[in-house]
Coordinates of C-alpha atoms and ligand atoms in Angstrom, one line a residue:
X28 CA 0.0 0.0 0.0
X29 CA 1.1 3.4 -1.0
X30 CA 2.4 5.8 2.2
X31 CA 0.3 8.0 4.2
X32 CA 1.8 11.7 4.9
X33 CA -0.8 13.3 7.5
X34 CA 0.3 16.9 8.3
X35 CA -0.8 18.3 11.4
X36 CA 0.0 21.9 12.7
X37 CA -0.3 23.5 16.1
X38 CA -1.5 26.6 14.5
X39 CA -4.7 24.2 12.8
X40 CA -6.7 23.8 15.8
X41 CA -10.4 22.7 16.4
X42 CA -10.6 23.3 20.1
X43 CA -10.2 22.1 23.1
X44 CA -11.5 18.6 23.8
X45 CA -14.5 18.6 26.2
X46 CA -13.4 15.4 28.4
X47 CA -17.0 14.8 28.6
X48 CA -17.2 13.0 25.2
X49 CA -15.6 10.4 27.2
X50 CA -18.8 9.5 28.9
X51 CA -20.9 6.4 29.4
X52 CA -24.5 5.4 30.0
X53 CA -26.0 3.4 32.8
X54 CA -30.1 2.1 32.2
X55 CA -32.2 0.2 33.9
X56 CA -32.6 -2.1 30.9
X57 CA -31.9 -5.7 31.3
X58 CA -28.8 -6.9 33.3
X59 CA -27.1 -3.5 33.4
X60 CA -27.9 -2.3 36.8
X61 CA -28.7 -5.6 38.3
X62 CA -26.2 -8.2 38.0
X63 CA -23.9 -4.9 36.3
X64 CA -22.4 -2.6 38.8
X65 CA -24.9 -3.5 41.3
X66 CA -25.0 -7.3 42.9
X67 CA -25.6 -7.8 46.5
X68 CA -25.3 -11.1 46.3
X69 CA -21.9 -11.6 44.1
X70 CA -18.5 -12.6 45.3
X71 CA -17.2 -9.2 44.2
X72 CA -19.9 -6.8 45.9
X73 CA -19.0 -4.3 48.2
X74 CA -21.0 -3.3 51.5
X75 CA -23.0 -1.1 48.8
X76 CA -23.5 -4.2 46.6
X77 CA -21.5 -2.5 44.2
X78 CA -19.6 -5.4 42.1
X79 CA -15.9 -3.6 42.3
X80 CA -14.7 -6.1 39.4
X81 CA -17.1 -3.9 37.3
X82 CA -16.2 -1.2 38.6
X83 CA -12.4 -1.7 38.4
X84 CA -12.5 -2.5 34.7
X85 CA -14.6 0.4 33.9
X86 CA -12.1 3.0 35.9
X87 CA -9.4 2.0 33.4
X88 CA -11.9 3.5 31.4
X89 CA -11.8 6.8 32.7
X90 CA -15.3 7.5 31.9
X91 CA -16.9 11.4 32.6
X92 CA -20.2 12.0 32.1
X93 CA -22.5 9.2 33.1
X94 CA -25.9 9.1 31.7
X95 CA -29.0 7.5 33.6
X96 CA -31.5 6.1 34.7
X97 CA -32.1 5.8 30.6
X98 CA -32.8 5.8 27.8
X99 CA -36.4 4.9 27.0
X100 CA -36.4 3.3 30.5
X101 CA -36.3 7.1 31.3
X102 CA -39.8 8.1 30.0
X103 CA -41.4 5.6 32.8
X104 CA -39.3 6.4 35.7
X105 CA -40.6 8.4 38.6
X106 CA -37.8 8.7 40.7
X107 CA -39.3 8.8 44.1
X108 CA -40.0 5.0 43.7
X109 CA -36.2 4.8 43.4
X110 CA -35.5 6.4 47.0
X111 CA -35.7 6.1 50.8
X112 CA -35.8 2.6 52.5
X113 CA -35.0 -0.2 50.3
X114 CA -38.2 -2.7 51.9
X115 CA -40.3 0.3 51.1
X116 CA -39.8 0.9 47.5
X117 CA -42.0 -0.5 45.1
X118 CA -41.4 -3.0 42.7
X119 CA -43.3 -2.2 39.0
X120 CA -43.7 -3.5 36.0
X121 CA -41.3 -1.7 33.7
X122 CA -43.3 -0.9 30.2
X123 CA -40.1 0.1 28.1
X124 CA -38.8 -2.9 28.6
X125 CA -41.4 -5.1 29.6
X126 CA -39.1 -5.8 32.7
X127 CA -39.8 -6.3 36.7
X128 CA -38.3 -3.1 38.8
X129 CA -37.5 -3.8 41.9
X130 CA -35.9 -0.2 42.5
X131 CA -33.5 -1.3 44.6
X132 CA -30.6 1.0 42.7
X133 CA -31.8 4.7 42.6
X134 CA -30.7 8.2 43.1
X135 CA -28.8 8.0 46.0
X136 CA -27.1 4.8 45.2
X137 CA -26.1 6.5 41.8
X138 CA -25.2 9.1 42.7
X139 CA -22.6 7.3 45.6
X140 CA -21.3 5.2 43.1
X141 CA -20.9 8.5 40.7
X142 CA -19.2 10.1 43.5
X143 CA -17.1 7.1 43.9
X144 CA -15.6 6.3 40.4
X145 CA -15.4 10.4 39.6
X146 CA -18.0 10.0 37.0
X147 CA -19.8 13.3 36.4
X148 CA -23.6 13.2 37.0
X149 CA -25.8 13.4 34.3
X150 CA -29.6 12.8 34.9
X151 CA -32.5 12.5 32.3
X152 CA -35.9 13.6 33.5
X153 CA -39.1 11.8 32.8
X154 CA -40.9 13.9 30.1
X155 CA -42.9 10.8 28.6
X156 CA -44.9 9.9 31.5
X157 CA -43.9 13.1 34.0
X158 CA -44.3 16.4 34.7
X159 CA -42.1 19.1 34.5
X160 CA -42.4 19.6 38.3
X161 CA -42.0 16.4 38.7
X162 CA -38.7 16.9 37.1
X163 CA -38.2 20.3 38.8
X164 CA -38.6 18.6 42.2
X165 CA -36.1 15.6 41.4
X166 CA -33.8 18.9 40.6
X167 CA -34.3 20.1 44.1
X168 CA -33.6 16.9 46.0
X169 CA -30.5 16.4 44.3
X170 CA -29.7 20.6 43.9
X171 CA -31.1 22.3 46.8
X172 CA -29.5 23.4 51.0
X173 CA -31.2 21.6 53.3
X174 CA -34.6 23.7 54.4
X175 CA -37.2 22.7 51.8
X176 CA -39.5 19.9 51.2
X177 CA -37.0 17.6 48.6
X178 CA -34.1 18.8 50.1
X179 CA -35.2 17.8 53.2
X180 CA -35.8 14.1 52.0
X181 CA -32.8 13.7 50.8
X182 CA -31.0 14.2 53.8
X183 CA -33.5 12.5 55.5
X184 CA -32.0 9.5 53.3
X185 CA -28.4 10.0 54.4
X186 CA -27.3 13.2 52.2
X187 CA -27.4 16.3 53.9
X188 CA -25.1 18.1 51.6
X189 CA -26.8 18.5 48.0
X190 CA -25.2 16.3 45.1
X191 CA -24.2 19.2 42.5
X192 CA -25.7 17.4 39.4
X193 CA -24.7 19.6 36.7
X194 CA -25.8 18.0 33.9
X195 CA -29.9 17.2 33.4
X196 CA -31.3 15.7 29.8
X197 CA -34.8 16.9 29.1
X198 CA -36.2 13.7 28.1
X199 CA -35.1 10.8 26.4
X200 CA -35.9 10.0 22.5
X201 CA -39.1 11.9 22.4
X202 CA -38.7 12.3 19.1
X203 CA -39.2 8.5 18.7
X204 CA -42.8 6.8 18.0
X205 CA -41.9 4.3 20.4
X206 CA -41.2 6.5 23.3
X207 CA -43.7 5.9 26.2
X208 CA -45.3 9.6 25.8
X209 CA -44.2 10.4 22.5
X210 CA -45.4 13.2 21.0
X211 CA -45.0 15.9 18.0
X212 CA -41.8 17.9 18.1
X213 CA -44.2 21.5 19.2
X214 CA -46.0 19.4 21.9
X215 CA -42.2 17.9 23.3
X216 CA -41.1 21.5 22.7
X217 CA -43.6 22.7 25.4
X218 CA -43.0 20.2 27.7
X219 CA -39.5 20.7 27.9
X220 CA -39.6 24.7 28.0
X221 CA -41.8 24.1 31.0
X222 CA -39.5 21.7 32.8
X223 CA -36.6 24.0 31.7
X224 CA -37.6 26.7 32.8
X225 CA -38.6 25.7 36.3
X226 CA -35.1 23.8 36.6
X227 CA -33.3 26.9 35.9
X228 CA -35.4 28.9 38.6
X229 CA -34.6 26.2 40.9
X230 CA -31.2 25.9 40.3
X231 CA -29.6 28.5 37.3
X232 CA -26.1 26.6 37.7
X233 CA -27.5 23.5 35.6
X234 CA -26.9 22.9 32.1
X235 CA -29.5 21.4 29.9
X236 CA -29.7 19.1 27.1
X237 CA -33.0 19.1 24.7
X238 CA -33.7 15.5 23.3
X239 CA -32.9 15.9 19.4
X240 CA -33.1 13.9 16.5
X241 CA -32.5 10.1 17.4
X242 CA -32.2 8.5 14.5
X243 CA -31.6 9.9 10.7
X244 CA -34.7 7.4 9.3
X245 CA -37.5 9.4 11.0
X246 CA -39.4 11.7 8.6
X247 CA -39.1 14.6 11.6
X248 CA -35.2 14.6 11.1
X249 CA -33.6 18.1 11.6
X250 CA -37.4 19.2 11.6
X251 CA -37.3 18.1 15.0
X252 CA -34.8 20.1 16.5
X253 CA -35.4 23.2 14.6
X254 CA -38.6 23.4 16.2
X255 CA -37.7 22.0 19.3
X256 CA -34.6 24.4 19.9
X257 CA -36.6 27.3 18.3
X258 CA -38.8 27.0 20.9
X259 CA -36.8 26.7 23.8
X260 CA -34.1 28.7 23.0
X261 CA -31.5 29.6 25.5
X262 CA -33.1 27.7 28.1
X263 CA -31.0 24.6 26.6
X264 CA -27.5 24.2 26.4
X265 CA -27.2 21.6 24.6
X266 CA -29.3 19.1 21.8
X267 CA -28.7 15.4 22.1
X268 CA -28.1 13.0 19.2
X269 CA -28.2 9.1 19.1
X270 CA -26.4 6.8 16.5
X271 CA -26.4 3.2 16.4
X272 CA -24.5 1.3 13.7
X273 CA -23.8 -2.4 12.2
X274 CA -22.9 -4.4 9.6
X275 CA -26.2 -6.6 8.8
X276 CA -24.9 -7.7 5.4
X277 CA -21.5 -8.7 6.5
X278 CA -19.6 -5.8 3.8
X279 CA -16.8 -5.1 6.6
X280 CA -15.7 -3.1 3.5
X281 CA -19.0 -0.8 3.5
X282 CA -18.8 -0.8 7.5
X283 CA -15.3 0.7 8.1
X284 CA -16.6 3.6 6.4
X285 CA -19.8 4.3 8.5
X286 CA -17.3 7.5 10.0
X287 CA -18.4 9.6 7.0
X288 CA -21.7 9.3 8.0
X289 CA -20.7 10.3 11.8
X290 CA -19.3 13.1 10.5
X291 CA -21.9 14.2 8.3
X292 CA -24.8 13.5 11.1
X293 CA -22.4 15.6 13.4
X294 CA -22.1 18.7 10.8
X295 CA -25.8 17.8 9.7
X296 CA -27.0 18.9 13.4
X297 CA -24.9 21.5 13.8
X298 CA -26.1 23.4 10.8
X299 CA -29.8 22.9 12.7
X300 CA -28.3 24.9 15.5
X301 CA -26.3 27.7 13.8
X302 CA -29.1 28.0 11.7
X303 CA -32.1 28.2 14.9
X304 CA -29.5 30.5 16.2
X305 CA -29.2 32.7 13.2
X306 CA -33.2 32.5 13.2
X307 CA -33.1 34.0 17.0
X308 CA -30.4 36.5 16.5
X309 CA -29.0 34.7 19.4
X310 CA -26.0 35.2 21.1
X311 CA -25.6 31.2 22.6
X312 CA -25.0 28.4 20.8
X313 CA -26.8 25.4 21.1
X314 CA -23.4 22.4 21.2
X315 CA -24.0 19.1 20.6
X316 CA -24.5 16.2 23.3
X317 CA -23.8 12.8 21.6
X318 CA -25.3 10.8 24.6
X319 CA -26.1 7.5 22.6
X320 CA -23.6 5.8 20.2
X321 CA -22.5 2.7 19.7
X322 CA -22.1 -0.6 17.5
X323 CA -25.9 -2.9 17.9
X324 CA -27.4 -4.5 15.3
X325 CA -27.4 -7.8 16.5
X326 CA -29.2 -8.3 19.5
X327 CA -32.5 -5.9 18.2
X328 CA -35.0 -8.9 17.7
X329 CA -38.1 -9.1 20.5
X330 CA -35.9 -12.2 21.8
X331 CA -33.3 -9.5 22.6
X332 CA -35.4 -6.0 24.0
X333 CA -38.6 -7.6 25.6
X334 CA -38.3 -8.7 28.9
X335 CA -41.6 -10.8 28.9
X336 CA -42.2 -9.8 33.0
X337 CA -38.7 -11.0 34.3
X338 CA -36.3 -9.2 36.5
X339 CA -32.9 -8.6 35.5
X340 CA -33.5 -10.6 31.9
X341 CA -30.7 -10.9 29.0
X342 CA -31.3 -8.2 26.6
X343 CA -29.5 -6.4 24.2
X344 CA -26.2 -8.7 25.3
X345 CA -24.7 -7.7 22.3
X346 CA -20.9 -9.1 21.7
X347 CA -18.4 -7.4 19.9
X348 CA -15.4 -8.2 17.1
X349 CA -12.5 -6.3 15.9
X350 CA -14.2 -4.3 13.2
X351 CA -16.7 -3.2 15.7
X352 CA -13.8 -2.0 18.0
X353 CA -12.8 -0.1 15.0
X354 CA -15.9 1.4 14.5
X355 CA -16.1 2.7 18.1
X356 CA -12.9 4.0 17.5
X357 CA -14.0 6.0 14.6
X358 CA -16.6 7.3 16.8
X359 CA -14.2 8.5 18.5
X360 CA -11.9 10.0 15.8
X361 CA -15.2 12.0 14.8
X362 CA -16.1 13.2 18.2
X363 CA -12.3 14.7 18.3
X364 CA -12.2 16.2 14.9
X365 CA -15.7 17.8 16.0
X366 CA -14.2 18.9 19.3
X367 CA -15.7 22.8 18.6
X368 CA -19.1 21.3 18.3
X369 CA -19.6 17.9 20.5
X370 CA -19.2 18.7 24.1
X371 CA -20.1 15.7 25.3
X372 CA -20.8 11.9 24.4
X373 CA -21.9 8.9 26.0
X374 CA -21.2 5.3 24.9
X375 CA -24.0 3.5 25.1
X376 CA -23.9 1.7 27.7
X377 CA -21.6 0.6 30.3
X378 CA -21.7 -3.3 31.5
X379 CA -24.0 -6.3 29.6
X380 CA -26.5 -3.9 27.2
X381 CA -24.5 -3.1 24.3
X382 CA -21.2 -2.5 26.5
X383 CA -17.5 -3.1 26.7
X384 CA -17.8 -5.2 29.7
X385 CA -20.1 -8.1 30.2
X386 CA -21.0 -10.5 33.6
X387 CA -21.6 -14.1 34.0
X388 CA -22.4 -15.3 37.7
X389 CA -19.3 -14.2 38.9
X390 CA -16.8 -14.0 36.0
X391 CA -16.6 -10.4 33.7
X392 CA -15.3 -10.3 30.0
X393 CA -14.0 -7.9 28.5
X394 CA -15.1 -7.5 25.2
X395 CA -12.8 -6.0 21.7
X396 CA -14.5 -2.2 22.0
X397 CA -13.3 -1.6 25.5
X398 CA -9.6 -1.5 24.2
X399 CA -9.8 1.3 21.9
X400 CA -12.0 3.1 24.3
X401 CA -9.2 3.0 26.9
X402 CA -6.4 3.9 24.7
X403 CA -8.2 7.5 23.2
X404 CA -9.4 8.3 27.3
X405 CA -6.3 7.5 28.5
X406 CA -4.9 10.8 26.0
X407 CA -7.7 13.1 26.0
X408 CA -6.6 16.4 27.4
X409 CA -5.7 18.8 24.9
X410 CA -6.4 20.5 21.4
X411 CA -8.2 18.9 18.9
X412 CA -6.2 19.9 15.8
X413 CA -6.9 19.4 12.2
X414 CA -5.5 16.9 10.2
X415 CA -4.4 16.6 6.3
X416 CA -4.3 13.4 5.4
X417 CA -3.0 12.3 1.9
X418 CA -3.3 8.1 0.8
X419 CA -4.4 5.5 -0.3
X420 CA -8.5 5.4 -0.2
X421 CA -11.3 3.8 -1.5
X422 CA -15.3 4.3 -2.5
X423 CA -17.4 2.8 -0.2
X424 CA -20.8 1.5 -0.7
X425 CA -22.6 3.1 1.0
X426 CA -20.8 6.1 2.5
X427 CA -18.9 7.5 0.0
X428 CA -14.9 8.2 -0.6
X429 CA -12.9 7.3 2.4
X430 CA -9.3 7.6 3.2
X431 CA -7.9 4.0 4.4
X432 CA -6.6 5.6 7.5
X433 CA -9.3 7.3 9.7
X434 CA -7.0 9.8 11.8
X435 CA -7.3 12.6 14.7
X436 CA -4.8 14.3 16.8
X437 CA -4.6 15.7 20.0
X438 CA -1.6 18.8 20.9
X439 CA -1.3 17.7 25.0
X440 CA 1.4 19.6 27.0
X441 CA 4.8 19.0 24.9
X442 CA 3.3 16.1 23.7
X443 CA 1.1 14.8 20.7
X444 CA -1.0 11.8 20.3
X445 CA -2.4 10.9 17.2
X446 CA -5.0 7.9 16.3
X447 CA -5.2 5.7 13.5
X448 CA -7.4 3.3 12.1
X449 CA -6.0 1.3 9.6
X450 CA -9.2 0.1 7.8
X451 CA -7.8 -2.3 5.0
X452 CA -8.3 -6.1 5.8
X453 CA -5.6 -7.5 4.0
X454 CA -2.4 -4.5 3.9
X455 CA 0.0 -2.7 6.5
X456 CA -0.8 0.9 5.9
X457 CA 2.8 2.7 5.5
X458 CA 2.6 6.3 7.7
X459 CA 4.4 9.5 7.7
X460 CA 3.4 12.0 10.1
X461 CA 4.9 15.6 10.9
X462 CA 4.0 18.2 13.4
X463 CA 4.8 21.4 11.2
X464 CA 6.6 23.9 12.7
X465 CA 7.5 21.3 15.7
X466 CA 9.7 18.1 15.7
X467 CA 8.8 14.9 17.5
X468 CA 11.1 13.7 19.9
X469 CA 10.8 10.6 21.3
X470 CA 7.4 8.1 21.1
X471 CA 6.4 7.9 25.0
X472 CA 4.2 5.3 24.4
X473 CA 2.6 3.6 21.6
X474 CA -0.6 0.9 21.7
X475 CA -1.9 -1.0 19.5
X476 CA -5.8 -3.2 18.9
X477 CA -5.5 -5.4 15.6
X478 CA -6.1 -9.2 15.4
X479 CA -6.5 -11.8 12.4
X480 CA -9.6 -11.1 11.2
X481 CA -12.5 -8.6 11.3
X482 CA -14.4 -11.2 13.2
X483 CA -12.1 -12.3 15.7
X484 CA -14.3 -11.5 19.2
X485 CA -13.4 -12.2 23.1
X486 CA -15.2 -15.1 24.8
X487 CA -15.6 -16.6 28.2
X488 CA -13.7 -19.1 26.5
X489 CA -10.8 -17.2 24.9
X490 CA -10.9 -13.8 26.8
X491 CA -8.1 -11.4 25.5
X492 CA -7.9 -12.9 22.4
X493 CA -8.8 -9.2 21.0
X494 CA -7.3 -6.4 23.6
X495 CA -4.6 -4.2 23.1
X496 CA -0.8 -4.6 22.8
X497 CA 2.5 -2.2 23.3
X498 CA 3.0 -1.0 19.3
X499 CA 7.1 -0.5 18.2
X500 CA 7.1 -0.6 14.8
X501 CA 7.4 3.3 15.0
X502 CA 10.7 5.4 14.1
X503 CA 11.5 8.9 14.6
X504 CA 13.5 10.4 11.9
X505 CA 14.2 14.4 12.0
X506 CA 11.6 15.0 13.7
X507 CA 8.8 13.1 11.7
X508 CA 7.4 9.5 12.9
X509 CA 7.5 6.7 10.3
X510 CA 5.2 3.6 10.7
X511 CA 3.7 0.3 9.6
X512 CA 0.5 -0.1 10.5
X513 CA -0.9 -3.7 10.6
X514 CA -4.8 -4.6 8.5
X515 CA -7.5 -3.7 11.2
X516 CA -5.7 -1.8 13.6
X517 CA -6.1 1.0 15.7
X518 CA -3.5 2.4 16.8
X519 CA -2.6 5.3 19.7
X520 CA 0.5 7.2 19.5
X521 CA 2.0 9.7 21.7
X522 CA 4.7 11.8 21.0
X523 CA 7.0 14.4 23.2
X524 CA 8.0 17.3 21.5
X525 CA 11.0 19.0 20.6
Ligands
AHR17 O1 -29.4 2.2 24.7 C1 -30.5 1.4 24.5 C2 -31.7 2.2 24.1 O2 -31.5 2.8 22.8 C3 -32.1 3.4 24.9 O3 -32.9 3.1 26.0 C4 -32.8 4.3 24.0 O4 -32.7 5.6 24.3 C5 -32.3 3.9 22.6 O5 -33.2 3.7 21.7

């Protein structure tokens, strides 16, 4: 395969990266509370019932922002069933999922395990089946001194100092047909200028995120959110976007080049909000919160999202190959070379639905996307800069022209790490990269996720089969790094600077 030569420059700069697009996402759907990070009964549970080997694999993560209590489960919830004594809280039948709730995991449990693992708190309010002071009170319990009704409860229930929750999503998906109290985008847009608006009286610290656009099939795509955000204005921060991708057909071809389509679904929203912000002579900005994304395509049949009455049932237990930890790595790529716009992501989800990290009894697996994951949060902090990359590339099916590297770059404190995704199947992809105006000195540390094939997965069986490896086959020559990288890699490279 021809060379590579991607050109970076410290002058060419996106923006900062918002460590927030390194979040997760924690639902009460299927086995991801229960029998995820929280198991009273397992070997590993701590005096919370907290399962620390779940929790130690995810803090190699180094996730932010974490999302809950869903997701469409969200829509249903009414979190005063999810508080005070354990014996006392009711168990329901869940409708999103069709699933028993015990609610033995709620606020204050979340928000201890939150406080625990660092996580920033990040809350979606019921606007399917709630009220806006529902939502507004939920605000307070969490928000508010000590002094006033929910305040009071709270430290009734062990917390007298308020939680700080920054970070509240205005409904989940309610621009989706199958959201419990889904309606039109003018009718959501109501809803959530109510709730807003009383949040922000309670509590004008809070930043808020309006639910956008879930999906690009919808006939109210982009329609959506210019109403919804026209409507609301600056009482939102933030719009949310959702993407899930696959490879039903088996093209791993086709499927390496679903990035375009993250980037243009990225741009695609942002144009929505520049443009309601034109529309509104406005001075603020509405950024973009990513807080769904992630490979499923797999386990989507009724076998795999109903829970037919059970508690703690097997759904969505998706598992994961090499191209799919590629993928999720392209995610990532797009998030950082839309570092001005996305402020904050959330892989979706955490432990058992759709996740990096999976239970059985008392045993965890690691599955392939959890390795890329790592290597990108493990060199987040600094400027996003923008890359020229000039190769080798190909026409994809479905997603147009795309380079066979997928790159980004982050310009740390006297250092550099770049990411690459080597997307051919069959070829080492030859690299040249230079830092213009700057030399690279020495490679601090270099890491590596290929295997033999796009398939090749993690099992109970065969864990670490897929995972990542120290890379070497990198050489600094006057100040410019020359590599090889292997078919179905990605690869994370950090450089200190001369
Ligand atoms: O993450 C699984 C589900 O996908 C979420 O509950 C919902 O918001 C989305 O459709």
């Amino acid at each position: 395969m021809d060379a590579t030569q991607i050109t970076l420059h410290p002058d060419y700069t996106i923006a900062p990266v918002d460590p927030r697009i390194f979040g997760g996402f924690l639902e009460h759907l299927g086995r991801a509370v229960y029998q995820g990070v929280y198991q009273p009964d397992s070997i590993h549970a701590d005096e919370d019932g907290f399962r620390t080997d779940v929790l130690n694999a995810l803090r190699t993560m180094h996730m932010t922002a974490m999302r809950y209590p869903g997701g469409n489960f969200a829509s249903g919830y009414h979190w005063q069933d999810g508080i005070g004594l354990r014996a006392s809280r009711p168990t329901l039948h869940e409708l999103a999922w069709q699933s028993i709730e015990p609610n033995q995991f709620g606020t204050d449990e979340y928000l201890k395990l939150a406080r625990q693992m660092d996580w920033t708190p990040m809350l979606t309010v019921n606007l399917g089946t709630g009220t806006p002071e529902e939502a507004r009170n939920w605000l307070e319990y969490c928000n508010s001194p000590i002094g006033t009704k929910y305040a009071n409860l709270r430290a009734a229930n062990g917390s007298s100092d308020p939680y700080g929750v920054k970070l509240w999503c205005l409904g989940n998906e309610m621009d989706g047909p199958w959201q419990l109290g889904h309606v039109p985008a003018d009718q959501y847009a109501i809803r959530a200028q109510q709730a807003a608006k009383l949040m922000k009286d309670t509590d004008p610290t809070i930043e808020l995120v309006a639910s956008g656009s879930c999906t690009l099939t919808l006939p109210t795509y982009m329609e959506w959110d210019r109403t919804v955000l026209e409507y609301i204005g600056d009482l939102a921060d933030y719009v949310s976007l959702h993407r899930y991708v696959g490879n039903p057909n088996g093209d791993t071809v086709d499927y390496l080049a679903v990035t375009n389509s993250i980037d243009q679904q990225i741009e695609e929203m942002d144009a929505a909000c520049r443009y309601v912000q034109a529309r509104r002579r406005s001075k603020q900005r509405h950024y973009l919160c990513f807080d769904e994304w992630n490979v499923w395509y797999r386990a989507t049949s009724p076998a795999h999202t109903d829970g037919r009455g059970q508690f703690a049932p097997h759904l969505l237990e998706e598992e994961y190959n090499l191209e799919d930890a590629l993928v999720v790595a392209g995610f990532l790529n797009s998030f950082i070379r839309h570092a001005d716009v996305v402020k904050i992501a959330n892989l979706a989800q955490i432990v058992n639905v759709i996740a990096p990290i999976h239970t059985r009894g008392d045993e965890l697996l690691l599955h392939t996307i959890y390795y890329p994951f790592v290597l990108y949060a493990n060199r987040r902090d600094g400027m996003a800069l923008r890359p020229a990359v000039k190769g080798p590339g190909y026409m994809s099916r479905s997603y147009g022209y795309v380079n066979t590297l997928d790159v980004s770059a982050i310009l740390g404190d006297g250092v550099l790490h770049v990411f690459l995704i080597n997307r051919s199947q069959t070829d080492a992809a030859p690299v040249k990269i230079d830092l213009a105006g700057r030399s690279l000195k020495n490679l601090e540390s270099a890491e590596i996720v290929t295997g033999p094939n796009a398939q090749a997965c993690n099992t109970f069986e065969r864990p670490g089969h897929i995972c990542s490896q120290p890379f070497t086959s990198v050489r600094i020559s006057e100040g410019q790094a020359l590599a090889q990288l292997p078919p179905l890699s990605v690869t994370a490279l950090t450089f200190g600077l001369g």
